[in-house]
Tab-separated table of N, CA and C in Angstrom:
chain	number	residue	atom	x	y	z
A	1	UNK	N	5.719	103.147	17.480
A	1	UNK	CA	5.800	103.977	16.276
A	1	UNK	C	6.893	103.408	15.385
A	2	UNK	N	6.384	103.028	14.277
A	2	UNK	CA	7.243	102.524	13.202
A	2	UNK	C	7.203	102.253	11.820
A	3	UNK	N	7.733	102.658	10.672
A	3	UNK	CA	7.943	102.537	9.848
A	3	UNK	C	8.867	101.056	9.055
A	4	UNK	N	7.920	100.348	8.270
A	4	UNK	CA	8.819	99.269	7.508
A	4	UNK	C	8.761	99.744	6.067
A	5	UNK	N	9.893	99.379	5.704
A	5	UNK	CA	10.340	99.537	3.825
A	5	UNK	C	9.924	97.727	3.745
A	6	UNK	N	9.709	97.533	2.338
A	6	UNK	CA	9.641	96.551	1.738
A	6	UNK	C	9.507	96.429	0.461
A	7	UNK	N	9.592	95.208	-0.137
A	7	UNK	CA	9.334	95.064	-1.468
A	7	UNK	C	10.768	94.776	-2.476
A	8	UNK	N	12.084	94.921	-1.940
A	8	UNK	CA	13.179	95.169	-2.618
A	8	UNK	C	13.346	93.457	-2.646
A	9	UNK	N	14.660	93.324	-3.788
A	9	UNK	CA	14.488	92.705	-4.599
A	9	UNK	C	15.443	92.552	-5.438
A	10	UNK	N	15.757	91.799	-6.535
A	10	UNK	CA	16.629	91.571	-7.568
A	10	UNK	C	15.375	91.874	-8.751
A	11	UNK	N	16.059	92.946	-9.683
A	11	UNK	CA	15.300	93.053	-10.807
A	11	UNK	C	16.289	93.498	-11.932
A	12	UNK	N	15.603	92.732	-13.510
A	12	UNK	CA	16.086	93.185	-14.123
A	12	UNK	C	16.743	94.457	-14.775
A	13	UNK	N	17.442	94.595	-15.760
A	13	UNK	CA	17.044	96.160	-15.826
A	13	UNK	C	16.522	96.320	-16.891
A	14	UNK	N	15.832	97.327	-16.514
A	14	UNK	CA	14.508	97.616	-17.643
A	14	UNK	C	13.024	97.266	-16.717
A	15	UNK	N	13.362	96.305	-15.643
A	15	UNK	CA	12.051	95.772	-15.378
A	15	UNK	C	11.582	96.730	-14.354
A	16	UNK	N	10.671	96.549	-13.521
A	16	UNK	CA	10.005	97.311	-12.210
A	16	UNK	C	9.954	96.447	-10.938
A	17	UNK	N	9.339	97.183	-9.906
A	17	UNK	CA	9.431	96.856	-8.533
A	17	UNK	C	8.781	97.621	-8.060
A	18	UNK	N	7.815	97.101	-7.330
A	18	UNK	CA	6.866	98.341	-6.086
A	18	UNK	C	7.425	98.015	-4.893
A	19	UNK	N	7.800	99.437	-4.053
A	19	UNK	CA	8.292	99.309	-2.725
A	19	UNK	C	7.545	99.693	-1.999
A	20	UNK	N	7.394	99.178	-1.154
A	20	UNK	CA	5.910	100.202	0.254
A	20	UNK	C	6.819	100.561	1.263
A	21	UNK	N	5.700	101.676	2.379
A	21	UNK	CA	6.847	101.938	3.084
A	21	UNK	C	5.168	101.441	4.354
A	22	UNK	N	5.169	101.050	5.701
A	22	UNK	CA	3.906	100.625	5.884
A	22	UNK	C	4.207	101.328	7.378
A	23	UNK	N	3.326	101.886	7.877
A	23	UNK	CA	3.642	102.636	9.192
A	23	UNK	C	2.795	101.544	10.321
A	24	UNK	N	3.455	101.667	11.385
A	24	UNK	CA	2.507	101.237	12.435
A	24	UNK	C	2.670	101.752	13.907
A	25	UNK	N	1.267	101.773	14.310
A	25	UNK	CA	1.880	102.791	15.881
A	25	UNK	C	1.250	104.344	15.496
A	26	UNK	N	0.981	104.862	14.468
A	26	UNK	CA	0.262	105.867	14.284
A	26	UNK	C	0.166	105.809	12.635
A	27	UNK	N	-0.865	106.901	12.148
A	27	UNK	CA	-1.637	107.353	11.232
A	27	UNK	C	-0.890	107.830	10.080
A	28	UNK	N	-0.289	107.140	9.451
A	28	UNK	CA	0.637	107.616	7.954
A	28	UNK	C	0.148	108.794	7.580
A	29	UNK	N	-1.719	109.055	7.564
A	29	UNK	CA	-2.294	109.957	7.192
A	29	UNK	C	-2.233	111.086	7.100
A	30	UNK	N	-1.545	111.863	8.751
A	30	UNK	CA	-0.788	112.509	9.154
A	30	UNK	C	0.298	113.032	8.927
A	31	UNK	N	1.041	112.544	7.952
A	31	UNK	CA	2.465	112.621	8.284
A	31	UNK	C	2.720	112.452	6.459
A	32	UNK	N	3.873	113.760	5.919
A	32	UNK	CA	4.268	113.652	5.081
A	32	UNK	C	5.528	112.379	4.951
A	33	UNK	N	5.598	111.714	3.546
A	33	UNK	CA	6.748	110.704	3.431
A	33	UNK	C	7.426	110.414	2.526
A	34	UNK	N	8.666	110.217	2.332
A	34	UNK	CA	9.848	110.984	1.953
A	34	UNK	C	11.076	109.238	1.804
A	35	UNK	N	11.318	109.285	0.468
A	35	UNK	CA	11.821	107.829	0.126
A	35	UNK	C	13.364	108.043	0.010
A	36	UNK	N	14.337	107.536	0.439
A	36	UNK	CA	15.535	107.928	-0.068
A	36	UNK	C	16.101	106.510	-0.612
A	37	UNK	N	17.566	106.717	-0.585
A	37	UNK	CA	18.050	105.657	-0.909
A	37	UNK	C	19.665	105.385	-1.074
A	38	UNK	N	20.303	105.019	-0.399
A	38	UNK	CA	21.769	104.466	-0.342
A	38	UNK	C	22.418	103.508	-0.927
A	39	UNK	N	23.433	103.712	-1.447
A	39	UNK	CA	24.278	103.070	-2.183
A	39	UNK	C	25.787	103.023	-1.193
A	40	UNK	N	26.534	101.697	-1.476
A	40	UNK	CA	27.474	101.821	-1.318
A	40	UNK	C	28.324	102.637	-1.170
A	41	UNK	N	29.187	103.648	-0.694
A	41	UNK	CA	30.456	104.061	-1.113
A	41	UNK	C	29.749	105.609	-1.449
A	42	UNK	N	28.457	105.784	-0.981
A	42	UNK	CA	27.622	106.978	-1.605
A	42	UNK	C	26.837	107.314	-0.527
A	43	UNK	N	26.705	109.005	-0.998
A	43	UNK	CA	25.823	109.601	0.247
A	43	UNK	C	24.470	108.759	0.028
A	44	UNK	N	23.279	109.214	1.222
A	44	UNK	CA	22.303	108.997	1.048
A	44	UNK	C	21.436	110.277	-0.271
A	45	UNK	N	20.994	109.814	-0.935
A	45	UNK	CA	19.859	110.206	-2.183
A	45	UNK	C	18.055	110.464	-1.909
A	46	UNK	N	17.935	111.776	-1.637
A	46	UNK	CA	16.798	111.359	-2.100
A	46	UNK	C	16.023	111.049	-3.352
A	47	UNK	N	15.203	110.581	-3.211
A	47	UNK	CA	14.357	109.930	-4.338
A	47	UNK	C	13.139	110.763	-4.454
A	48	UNK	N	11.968	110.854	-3.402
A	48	UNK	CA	10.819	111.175	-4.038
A	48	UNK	C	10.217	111.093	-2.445
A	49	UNK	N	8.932	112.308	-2.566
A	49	UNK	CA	8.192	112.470	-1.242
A	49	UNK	C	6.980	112.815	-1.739
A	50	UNK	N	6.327	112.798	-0.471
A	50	UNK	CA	4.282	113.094	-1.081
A	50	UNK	C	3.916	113.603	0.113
A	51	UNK	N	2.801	114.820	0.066
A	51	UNK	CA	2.281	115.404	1.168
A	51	UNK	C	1.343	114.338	1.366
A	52	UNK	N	0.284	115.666	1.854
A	52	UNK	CA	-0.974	114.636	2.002
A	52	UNK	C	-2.113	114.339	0.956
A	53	UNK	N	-1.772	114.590	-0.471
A	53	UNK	CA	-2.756	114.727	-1.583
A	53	UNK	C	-1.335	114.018	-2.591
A	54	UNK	N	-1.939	113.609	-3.612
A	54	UNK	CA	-1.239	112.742	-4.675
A	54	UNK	C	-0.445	114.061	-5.167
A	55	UNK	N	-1.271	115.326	-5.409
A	55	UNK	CA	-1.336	116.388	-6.288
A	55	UNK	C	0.189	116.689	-5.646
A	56	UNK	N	0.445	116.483	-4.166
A	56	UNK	CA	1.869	116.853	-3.840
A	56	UNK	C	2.969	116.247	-4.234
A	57	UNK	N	2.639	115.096	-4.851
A	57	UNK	CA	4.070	113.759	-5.152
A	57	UNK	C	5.324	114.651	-5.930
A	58	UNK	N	6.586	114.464	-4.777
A	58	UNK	CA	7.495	114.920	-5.879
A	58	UNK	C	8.713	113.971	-6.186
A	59	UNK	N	9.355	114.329	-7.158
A	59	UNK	CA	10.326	113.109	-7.490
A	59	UNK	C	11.227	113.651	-7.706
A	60	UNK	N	12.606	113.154	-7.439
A	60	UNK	CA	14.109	113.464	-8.007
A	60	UNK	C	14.014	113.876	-9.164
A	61	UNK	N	14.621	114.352	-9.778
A	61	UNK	CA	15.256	114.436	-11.571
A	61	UNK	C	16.136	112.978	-11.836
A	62	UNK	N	16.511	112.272	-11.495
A	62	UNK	CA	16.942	111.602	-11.730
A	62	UNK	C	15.934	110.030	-12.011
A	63	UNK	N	14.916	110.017	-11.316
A	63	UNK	CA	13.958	109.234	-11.434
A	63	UNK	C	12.771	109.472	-12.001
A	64	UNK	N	12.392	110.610	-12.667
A	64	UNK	CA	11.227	111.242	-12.695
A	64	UNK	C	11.287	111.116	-14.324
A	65	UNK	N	9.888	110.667	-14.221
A	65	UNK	CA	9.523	109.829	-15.289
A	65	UNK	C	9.690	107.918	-15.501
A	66	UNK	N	10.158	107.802	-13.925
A	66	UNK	CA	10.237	106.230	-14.188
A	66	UNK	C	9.598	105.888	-13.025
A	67	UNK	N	9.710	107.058	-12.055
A	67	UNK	CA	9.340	106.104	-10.862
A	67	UNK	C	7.820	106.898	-10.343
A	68	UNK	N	7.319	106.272	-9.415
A	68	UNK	CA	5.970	107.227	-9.246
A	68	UNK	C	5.439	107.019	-7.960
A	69	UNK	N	5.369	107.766	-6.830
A	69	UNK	CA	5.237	107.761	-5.316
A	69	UNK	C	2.966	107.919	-5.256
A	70	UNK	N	2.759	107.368	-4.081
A	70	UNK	CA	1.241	107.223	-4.006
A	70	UNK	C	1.069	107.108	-2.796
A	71	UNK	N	-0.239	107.239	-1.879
A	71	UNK	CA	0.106	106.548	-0.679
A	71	UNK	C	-1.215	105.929	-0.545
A	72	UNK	N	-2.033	105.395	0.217
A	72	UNK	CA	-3.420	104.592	0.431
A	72	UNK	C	-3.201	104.832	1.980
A	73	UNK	N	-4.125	105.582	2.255
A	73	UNK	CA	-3.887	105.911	3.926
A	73	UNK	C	-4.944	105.036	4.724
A	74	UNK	N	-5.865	104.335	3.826
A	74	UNK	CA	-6.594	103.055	4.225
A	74	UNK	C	-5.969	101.817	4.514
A	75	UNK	N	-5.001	101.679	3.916
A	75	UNK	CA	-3.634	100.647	4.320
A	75	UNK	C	-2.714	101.562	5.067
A	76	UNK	N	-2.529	102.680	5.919
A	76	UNK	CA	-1.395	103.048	6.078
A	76	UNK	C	-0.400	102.776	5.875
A	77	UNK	N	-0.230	102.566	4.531
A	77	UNK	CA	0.788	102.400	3.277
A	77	UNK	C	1.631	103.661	2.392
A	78	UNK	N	2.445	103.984	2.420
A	78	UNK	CA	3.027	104.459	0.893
A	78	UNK	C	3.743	104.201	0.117
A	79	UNK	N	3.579	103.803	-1.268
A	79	UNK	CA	4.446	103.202	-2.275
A	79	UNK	C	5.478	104.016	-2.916
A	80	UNK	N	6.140	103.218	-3.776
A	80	UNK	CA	7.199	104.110	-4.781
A	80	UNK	C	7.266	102.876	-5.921
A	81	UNK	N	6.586	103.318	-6.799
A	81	UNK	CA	6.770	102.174	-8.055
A	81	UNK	C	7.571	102.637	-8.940
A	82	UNK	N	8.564	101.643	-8.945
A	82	UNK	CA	9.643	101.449	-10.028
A	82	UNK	C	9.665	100.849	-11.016
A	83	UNK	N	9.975	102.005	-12.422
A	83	UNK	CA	9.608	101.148	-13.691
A	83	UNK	C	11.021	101.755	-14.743
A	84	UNK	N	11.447	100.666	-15.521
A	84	UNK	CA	12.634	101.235	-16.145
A	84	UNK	C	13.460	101.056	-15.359
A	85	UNK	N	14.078	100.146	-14.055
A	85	UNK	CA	15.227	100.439	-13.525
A	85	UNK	C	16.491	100.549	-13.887
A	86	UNK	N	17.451	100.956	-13.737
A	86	UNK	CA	18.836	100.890	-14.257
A	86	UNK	C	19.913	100.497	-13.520
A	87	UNK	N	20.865	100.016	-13.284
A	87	UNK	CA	21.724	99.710	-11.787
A	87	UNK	C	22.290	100.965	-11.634
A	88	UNK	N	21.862	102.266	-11.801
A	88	UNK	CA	22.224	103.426	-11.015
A	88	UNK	C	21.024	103.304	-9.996
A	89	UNK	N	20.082	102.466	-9.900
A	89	UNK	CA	18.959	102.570	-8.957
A	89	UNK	C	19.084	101.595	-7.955
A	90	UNK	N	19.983	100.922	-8.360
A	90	UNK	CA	20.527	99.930	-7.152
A	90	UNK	C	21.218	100.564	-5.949
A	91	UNK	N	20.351	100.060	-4.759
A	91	UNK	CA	20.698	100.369	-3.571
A	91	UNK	C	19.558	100.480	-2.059
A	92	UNK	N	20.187	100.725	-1.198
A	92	UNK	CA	19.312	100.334	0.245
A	92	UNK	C	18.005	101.855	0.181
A	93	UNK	N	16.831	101.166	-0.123
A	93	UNK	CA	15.879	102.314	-0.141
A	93	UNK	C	15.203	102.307	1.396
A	94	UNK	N	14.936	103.595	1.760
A	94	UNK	CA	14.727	103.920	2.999
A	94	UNK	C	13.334	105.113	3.165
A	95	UNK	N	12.217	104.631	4.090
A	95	UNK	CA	11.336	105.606	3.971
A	95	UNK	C	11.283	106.353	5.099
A	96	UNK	N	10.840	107.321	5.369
A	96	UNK	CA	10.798	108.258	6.259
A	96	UNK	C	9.272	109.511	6.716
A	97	UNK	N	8.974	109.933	7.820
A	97	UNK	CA	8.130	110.488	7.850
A	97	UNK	C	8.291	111.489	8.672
A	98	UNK	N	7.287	112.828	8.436
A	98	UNK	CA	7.566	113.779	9.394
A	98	UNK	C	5.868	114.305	9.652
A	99	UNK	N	5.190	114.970	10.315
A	99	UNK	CA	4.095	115.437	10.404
A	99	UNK	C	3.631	116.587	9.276
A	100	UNK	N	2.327	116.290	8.450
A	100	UNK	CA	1.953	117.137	7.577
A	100	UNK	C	1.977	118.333	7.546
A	101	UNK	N	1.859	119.084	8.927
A	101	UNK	CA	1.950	120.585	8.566
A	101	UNK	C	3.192	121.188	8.652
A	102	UNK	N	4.650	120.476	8.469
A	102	UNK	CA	5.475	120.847	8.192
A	102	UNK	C	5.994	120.437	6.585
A	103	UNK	N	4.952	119.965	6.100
A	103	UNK	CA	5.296	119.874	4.193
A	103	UNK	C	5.540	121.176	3.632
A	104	UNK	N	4.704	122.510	3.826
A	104	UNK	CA	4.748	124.054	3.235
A	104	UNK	C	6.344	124.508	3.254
A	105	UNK	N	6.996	123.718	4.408
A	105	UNK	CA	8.503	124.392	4.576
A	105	UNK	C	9.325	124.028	3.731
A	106	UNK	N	8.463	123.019	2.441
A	106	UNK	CA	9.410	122.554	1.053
A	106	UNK	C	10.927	121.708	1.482
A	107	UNK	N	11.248	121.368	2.416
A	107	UNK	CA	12.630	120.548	2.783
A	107	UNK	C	12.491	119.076	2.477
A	108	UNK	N	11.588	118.901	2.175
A	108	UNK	CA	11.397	117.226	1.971
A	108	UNK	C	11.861	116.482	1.824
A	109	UNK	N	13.288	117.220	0.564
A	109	UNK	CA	14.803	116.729	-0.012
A	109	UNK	C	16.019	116.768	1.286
A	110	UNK	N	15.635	116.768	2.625
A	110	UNK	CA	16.596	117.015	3.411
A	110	UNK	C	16.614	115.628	4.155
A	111	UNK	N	17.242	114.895	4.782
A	111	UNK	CA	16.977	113.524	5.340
A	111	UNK	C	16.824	114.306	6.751
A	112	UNK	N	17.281	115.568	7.564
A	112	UNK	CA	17.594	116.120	8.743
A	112	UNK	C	15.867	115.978	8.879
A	113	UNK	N	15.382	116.794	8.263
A	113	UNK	CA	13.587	117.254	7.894
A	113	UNK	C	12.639	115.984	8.500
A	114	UNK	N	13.331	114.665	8.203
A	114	UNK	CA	11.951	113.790	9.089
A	114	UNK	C	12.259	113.538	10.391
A	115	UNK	N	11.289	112.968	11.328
A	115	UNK	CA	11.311	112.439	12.314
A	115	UNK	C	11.961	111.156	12.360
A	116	UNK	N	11.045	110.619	11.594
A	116	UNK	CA	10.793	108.543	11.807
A	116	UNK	C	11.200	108.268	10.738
A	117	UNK	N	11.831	107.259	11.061
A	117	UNK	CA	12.473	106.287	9.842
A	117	UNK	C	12.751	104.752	9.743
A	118	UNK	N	12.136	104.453	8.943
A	118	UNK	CA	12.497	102.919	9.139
A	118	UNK	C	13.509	102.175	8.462
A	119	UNK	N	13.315	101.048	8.589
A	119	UNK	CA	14.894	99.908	8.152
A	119	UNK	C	14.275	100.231	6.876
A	120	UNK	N	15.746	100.183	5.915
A	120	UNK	CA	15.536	100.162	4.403
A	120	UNK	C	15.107	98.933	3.698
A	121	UNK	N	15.338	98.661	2.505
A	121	UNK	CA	14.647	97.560	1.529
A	121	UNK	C	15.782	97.409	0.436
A	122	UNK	N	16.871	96.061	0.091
A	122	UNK	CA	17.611	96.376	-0.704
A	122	UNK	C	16.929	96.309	-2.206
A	123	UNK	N	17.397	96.821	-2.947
A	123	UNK	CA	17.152	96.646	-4.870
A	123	UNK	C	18.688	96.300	-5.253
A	124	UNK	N	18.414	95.212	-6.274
A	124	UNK	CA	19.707	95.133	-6.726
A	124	UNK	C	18.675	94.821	-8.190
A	125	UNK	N	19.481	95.509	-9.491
A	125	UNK	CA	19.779	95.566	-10.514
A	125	UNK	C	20.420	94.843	-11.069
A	126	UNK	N	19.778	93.434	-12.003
A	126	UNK	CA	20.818	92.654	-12.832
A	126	UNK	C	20.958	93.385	-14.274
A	127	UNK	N	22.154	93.719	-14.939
A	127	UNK	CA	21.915	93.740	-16.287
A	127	UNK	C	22.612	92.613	-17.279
């Protein structure tokens, strides 16, 4: 059972970046997933999570409107596309999962709330 982040990167700012998060060992399908992200010298952040329907995608306030979470459970894949970055978005992004029928309990924003988690993905921000 495992979760990989990928996709991170050096990007401009202003530019974008798609990050996946790719499960293996069981069924992403299953399982709500939940993106955070660390910075230096800083708590962990969440970013953005998705049940099991697009219709659930939610996003920080702080990213929302730039960034946009999806998943393809035919790839047991879920993304987080980044557009507009800023180097406040710089830092170790990290995905996470917990089983779907605990999405209704709305904690999504809690890092305690998942199970599984995998190695993060760095972003670094040139401006």
């Amino acid at each position: 059972v495992q979760l990989q982040a990928s996709g991170g990167g050096l990007v401009p700012a202003g530019g974008s970046l798609r990050l996946s998060c790719a499960a293996s060992g069981f069924a992403l399908e299953h399982y709500a997933i939940g993106w955070f992200r660390q910075a230096p010298g800083k708590q962990r952040e969440w970013v953005s999570a998705i049940g099991g329907g697009q219709d659930t995608a939610r996003l920080a306030g702080s990213v929302r409107g730039r960034f946009a979470i999806s998943r393809d459970n035919a790839k047991n894949t879920v993304y987080l596309e980044m557009n507009n970055v800023n180097p406040e978005d710089a830092a170790v992004y990290l995905c996470a999962a917990v089983p779907l029928e605990r999405w209704y309990s709305g904690s999504y924003h809690y890092s305690e709330w998942y199970d599984i988690w995998g190695q993060g993905t760095q972003v670094t921000v040139s401006s």
